[in-house]
CSV table of C-alpha atoms in Angstrom, one decimal:
chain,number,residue,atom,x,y,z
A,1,UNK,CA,0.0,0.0,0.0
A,2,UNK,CA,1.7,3.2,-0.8
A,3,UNK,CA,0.2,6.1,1.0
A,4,UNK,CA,0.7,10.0,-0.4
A,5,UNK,CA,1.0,12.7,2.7
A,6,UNK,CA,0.0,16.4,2.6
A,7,UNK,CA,3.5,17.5,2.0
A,8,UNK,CA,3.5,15.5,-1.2
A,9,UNK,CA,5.9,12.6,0.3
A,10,UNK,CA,4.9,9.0,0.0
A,11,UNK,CA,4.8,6.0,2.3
A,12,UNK,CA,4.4,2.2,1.8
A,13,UNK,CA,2.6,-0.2,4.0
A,14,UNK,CA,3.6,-4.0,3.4
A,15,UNK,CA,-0.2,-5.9,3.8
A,16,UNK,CA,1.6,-9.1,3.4
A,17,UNK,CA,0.9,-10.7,6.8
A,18,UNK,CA,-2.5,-9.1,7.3
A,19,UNK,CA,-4.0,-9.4,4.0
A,20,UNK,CA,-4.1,-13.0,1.4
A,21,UNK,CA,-3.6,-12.1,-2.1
A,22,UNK,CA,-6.9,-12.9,-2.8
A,23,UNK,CA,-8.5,-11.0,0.0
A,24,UNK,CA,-9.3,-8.2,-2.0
A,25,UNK,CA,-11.0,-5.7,0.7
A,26,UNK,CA,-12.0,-2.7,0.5
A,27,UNK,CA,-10.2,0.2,2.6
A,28,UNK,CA,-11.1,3.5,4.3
A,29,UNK,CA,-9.1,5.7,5.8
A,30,UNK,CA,-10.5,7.4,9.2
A,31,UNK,CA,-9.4,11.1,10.8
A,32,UNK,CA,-7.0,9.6,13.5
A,33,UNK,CA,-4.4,7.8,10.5
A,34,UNK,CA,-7.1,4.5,11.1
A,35,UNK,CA,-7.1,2.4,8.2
A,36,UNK,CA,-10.4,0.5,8.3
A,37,UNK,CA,-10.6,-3.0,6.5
A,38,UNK,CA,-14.0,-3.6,4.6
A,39,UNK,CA,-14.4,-6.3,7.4
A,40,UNK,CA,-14.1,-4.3,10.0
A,41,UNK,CA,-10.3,-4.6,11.4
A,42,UNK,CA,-8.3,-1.3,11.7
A,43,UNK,CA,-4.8,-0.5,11.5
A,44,UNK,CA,-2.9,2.6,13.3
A,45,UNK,CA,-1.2,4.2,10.7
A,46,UNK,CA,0.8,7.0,13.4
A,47,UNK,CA,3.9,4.8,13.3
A,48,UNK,CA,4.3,5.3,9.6
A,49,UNK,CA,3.8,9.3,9.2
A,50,UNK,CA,6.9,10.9,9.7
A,51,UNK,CA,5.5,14.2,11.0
A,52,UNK,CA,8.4,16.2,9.2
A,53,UNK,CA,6.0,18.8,7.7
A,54,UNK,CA,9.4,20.8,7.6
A,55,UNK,CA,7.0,24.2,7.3
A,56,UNK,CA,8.3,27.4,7.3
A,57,UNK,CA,8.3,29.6,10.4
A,58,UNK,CA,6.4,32.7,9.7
A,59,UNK,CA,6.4,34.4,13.2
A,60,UNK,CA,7.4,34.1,16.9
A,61,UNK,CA,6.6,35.0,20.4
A,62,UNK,CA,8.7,34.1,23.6
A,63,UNK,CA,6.9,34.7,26.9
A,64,UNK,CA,8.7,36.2,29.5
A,65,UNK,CA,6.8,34.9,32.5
A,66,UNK,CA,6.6,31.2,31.7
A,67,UNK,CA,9.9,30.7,29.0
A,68,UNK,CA,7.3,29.2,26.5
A,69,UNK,CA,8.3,30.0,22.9
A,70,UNK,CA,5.5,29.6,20.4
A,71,UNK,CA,5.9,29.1,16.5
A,72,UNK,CA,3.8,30.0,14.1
A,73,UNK,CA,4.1,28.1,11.1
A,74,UNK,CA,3.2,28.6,7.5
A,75,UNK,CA,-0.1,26.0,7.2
A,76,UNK,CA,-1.3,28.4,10.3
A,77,UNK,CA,-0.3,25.8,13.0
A,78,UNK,CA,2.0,26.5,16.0
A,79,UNK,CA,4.6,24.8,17.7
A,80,UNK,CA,6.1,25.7,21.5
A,81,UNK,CA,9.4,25.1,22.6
A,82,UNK,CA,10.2,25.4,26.6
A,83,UNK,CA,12.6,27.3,27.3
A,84,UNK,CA,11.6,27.5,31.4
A,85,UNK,CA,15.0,25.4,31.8
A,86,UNK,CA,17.3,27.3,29.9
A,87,UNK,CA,16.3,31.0,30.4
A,88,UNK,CA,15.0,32.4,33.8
A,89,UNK,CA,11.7,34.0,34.4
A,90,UNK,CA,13.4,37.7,34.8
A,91,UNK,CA,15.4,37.4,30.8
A,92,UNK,CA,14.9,41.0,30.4
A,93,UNK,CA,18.5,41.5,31.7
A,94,UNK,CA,19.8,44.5,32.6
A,95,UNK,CA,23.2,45.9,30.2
A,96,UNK,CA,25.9,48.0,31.0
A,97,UNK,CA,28.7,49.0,28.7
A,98,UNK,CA,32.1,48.6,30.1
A,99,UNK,CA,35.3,50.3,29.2
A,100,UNK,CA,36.6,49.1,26.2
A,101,UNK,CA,33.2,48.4,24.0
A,102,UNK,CA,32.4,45.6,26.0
A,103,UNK,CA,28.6,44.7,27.1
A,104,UNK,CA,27.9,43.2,30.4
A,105,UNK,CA,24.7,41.1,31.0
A,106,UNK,CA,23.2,41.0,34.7
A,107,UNK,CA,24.0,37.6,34.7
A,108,UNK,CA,27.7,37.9,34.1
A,109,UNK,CA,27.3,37.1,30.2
A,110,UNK,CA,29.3,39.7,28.0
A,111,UNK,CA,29.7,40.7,24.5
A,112,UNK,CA,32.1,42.6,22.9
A,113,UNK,CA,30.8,45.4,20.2
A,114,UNK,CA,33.7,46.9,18.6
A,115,UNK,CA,33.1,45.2,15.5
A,116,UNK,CA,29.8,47.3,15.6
A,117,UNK,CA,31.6,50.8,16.2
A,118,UNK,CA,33.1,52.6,13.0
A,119,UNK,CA,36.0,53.7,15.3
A,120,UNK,CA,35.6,57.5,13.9
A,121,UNK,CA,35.6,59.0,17.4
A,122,UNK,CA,37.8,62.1,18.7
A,123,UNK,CA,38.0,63.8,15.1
A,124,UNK,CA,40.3,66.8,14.7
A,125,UNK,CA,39.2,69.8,12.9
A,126,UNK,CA,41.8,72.0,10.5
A,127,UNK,CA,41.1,74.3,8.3
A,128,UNK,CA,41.1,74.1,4.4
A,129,UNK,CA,42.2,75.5,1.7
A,130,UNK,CA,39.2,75.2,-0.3
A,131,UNK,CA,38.0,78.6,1.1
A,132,UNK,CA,37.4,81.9,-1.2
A,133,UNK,CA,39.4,84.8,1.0
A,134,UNK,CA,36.6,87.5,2.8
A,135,UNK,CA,34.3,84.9,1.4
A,136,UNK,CA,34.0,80.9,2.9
A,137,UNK,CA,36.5,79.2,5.1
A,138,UNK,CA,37.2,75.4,4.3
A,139,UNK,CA,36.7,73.3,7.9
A,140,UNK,CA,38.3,69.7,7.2
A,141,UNK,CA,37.3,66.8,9.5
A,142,UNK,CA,40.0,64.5,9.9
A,143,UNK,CA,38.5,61.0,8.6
A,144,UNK,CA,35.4,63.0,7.2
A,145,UNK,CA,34.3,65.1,4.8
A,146,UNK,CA,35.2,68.5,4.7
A,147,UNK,CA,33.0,71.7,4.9
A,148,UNK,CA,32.8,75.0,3.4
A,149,UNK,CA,31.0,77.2,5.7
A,150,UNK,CA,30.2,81.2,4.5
A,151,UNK,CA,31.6,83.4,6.9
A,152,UNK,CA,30.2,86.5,5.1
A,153,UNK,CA,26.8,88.4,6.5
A,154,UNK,CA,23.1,87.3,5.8
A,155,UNK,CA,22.8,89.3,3.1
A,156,UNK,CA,26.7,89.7,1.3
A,157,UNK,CA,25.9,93.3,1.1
A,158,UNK,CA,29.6,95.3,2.6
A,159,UNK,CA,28.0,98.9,4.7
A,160,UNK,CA,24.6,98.6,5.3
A,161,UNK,CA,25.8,97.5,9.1
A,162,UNK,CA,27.5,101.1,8.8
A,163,UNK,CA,25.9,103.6,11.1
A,164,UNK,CA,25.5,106.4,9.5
A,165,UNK,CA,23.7,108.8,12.4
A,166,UNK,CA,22.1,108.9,15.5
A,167,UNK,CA,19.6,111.1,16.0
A,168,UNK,CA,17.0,112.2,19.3
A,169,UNK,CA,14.0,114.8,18.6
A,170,UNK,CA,13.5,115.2,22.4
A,171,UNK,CA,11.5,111.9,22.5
A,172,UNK,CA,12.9,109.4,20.0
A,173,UNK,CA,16.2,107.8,19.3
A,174,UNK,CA,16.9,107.0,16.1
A,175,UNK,CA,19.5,105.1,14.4
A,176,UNK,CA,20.5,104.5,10.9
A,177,UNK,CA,22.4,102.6,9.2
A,178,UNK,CA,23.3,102.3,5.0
A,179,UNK,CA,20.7,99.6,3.4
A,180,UNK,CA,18.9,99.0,6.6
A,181,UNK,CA,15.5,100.2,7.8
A,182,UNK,CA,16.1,102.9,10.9
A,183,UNK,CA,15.9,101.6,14.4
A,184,UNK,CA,14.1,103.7,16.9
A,185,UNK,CA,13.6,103.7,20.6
A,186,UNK,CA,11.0,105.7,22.4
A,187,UNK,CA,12.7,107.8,25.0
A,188,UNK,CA,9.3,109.8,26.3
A,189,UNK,CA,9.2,107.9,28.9
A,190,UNK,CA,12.5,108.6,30.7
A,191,UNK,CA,12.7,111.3,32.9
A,192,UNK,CA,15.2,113.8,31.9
A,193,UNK,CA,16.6,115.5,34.6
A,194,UNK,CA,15.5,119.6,34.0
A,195,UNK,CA,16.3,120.8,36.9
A,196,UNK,CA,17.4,124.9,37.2
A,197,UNK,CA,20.5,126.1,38.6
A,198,UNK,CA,18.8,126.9,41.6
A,199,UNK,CA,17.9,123.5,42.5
A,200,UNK,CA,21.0,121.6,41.8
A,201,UNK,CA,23.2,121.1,44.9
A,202,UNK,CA,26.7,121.1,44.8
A,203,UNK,CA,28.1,117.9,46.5
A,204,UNK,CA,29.9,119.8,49.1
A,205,UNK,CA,28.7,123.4,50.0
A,206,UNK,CA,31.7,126.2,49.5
A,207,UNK,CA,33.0,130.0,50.0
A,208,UNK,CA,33.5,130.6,46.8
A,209,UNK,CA,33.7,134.7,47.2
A,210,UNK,CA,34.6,134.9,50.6
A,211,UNK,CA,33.0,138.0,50.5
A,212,UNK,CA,32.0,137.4,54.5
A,213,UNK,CA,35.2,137.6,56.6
A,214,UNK,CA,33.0,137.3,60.1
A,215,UNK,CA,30.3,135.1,59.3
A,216,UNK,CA,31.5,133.6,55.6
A,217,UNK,CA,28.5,131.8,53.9
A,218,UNK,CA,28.8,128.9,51.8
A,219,UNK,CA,27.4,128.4,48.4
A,220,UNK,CA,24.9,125.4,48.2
A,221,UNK,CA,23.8,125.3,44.8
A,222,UNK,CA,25.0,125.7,41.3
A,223,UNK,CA,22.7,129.0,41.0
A,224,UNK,CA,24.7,130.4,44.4
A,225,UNK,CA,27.9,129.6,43.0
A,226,UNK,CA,27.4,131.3,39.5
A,227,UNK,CA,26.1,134.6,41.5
A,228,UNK,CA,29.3,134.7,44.0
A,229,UNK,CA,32.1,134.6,41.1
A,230,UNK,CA,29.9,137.0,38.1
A,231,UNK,CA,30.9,139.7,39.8
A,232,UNK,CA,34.9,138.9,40.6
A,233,UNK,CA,34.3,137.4,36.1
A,234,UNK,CA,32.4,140.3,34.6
A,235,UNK,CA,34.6,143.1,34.7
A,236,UNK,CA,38.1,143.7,36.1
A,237,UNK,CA,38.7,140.2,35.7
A,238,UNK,CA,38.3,140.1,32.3
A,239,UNK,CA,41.1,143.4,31.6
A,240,UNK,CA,44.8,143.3,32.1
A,241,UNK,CA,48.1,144.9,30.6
A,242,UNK,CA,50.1,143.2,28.0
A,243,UNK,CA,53.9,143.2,28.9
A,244,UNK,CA,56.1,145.7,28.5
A,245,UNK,CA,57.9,146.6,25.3
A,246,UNK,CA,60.3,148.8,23.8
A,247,UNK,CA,59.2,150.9,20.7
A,248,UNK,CA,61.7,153.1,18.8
A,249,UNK,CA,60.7,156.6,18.4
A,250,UNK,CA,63.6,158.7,18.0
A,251,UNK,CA,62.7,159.5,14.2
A,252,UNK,CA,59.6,160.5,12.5
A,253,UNK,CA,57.3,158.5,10.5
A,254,UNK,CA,54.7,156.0,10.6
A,255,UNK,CA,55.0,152.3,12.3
A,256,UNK,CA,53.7,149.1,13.4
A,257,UNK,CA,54.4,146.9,16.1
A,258,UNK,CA,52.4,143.1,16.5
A,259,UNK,CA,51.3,143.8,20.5
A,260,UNK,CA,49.8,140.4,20.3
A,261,UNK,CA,52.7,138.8,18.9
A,262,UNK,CA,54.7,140.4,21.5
A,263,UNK,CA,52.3,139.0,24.3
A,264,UNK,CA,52.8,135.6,23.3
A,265,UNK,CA,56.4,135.7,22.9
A,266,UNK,CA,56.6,137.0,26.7
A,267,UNK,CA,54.0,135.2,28.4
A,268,UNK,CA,54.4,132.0,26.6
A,269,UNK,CA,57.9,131.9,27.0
A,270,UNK,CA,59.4,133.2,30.6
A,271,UNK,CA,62.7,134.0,31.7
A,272,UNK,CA,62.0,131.9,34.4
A,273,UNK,CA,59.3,130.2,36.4
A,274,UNK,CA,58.3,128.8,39.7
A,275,UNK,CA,56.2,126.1,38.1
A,276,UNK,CA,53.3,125.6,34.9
A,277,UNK,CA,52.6,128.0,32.7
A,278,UNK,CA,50.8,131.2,32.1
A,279,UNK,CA,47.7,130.7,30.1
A,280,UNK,CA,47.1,132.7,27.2
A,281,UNK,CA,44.4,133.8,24.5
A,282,UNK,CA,43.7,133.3,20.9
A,283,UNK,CA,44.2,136.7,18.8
A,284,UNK,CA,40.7,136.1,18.0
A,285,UNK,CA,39.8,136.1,21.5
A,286,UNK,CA,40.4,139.6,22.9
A,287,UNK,CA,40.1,143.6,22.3
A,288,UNK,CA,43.1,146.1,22.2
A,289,UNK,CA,43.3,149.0,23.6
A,290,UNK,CA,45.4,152.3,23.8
A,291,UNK,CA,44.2,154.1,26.9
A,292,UNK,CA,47.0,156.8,26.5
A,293,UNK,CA,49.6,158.2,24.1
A,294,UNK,CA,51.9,160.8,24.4
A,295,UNK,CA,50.1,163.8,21.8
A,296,UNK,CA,53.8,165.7,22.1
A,297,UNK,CA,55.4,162.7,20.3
A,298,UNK,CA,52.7,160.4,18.6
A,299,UNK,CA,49.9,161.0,16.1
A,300,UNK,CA,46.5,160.2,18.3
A,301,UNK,CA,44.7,160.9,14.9
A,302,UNK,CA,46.5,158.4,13.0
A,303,UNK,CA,46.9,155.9,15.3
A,304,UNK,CA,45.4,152.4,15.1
A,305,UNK,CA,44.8,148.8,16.5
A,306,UNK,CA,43.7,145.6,13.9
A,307,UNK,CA,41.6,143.0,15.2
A,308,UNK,CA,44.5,140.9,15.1
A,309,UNK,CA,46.6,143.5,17.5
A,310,UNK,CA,48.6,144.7,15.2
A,311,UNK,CA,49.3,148.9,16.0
A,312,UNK,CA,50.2,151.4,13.6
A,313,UNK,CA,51.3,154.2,15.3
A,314,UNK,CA,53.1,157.8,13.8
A,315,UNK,CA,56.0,159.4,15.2
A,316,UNK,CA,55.7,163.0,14.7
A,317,UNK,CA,57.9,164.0,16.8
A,318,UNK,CA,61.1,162.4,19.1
A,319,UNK,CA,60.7,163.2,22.8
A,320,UNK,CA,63.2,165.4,24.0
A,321,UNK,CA,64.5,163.4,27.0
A,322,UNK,CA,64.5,160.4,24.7
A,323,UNK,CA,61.6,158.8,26.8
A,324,UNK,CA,57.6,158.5,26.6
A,325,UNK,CA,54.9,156.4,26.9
A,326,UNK,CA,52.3,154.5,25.1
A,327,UNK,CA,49.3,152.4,27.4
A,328,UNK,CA,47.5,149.4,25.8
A,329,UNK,CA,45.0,146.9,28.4
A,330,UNK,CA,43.6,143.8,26.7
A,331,UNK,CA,40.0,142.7,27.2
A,332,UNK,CA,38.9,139.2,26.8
A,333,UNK,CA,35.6,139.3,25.3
């Protein structure tokens, strides 16, 4: 009897000692692998089927708790495997990675990943020569690609971070730069400090005239200060005599002489000093003036001072003791 199996493989059943030649019965074959004779006897058929289906397995599940892996096979069927004596209950072992790229199980187990690591670590970076100058700058990555990076502005456009003014209407700051849209800040806010004279104090109160000699009275406040030294400013203060000079006079005609040429020569440069300097005035600064001129010698009619100081002055006549006088003050305006 040769018997064909649902994985197309064949198997042979020898009758000989059951059946006679001539017997000739009829057979039926039961759920169970029970061949039933037309008379009624059976025969188990297990012992012949191999069970090697050999099926593919199309999925997998492994159950923590018990260590029961089930296989799902191809025809739909599943197979377990028990894996309660080989893996304990608690598999979901903790790891930890050891020096060295090796990885430690909780049970002891280890296993060693280098040949899982590109070994690319601790990269130096140098730069290129790839880079356009005031443009890009080439960054090369040792065992990697290299990199141009643009090391120019947003917007490539040279000036328009260039402030070009910075202007405040009394409640707005504004500032501009070339290309760029003005900035502004509103100042209205912020208190600006308007005080008068009168009502800013001086940080430490002071004589400044000394005006009192038996009760003196110190200045408080910018507006006391101001009042105490107009009067010592405004007028005598402001007037003094330019050094001394010679003239020559002992012929007729008319002459100049640079009085504030001569006043810079002599205050600016001292015979000698007990320390600094004297402080002097632009040309442009102050007034000249001849108070008084000798009428029996010079022409008072003639006589004249530029703004610059220069005087032109005529001789009419020499003195007679070979001596006489000419007074100039200077005024700072």
């Amino acid at each position: 009897l040769t018997l064909t199996l649902e994985d197309g493989g064949t198997q042979t059943v020898n009758f000989s000692t059951i059946l006679a030649a001539a017997d000739n019965q009829a057979l039926t074959l039961e759920a169970g692998n029970i061949l039933t004779l037309v008379d009624g006897g059976t025969v188990d058929l297990t012992p012949f089927l191999d069970n090697t289906d050999n099926q593919a397995i199309t999925a997998f599940s492994l159950d923590d708790a018990t260590g029961i892996l089930t296989l799902t096979l191809e025809d739909g069927g599943t197979q377990t495997v028990n894996f309660s004596t080989i893996l304990a209950a608690a598999d979901n072992q903790a790891l930890t990675l050891e020096a060295g790229n090796i990885l430690t199980l909780v049970d002891g187990g280890t296993v060693d990943l280098t040949p899982f690591l590109d070994n690319t670590d601790n990269q130096n970076l140098s730069i290129g020569t790839g880079g356009v100058v005031n443009e890009s700058v080439e960054v090369a990555i040792s065992g990697g690609t290299n990199t141009i990076v643009d090391i120019r502005d947003a917007d490539s456009v040279i000036g328009n971070e260039t402030v070009t003014s910075l202007v405040f209407d009394g409640t707005t700051l504004t500032l501009n730069e070339g290309g760029n849209t003005p900035r502004t800040v509103d100042l209205s806010s912020v208190s600006t400090d308007d005080q008068y004279d009168d009502e800013v104090l001086l940080r430490t109160p002071i004589d400044v005239d000394e005006g009192e000699l038996v009760s003196p009275t110190l200045e408080t406040t910018v507006e006391q200060v101001i009042q105490a030294i107009a009067p010592i400013t405004s007028k005598a203060a402001r007037v003094f005599y330019p050094p001394s000079i010679e003239i020559d006079a002992s012929v007729t005609g008319t002459f100049t002489v640079d009085l504030y040429a001569q006043y810079i020569a002599q205050f600016g440069s001292p015979v000698v000093s007990s320390g600094g300097s004297i402080p002097t005035y632009g040309s442009g600064e102050l007034d000249y003036h001849v108070t008084y001129a000798d009428p029996a010698v010079f022409n008072t009619g003639t006589m004249a001072i530029s703004p610059a100081g220069v005087l032109t002055y005529t001789v009419d006549a020499p003195p007679v003791d070979y001596n006489s006088l000419i007074n100039v003050v200077f005024v700072v305006k």
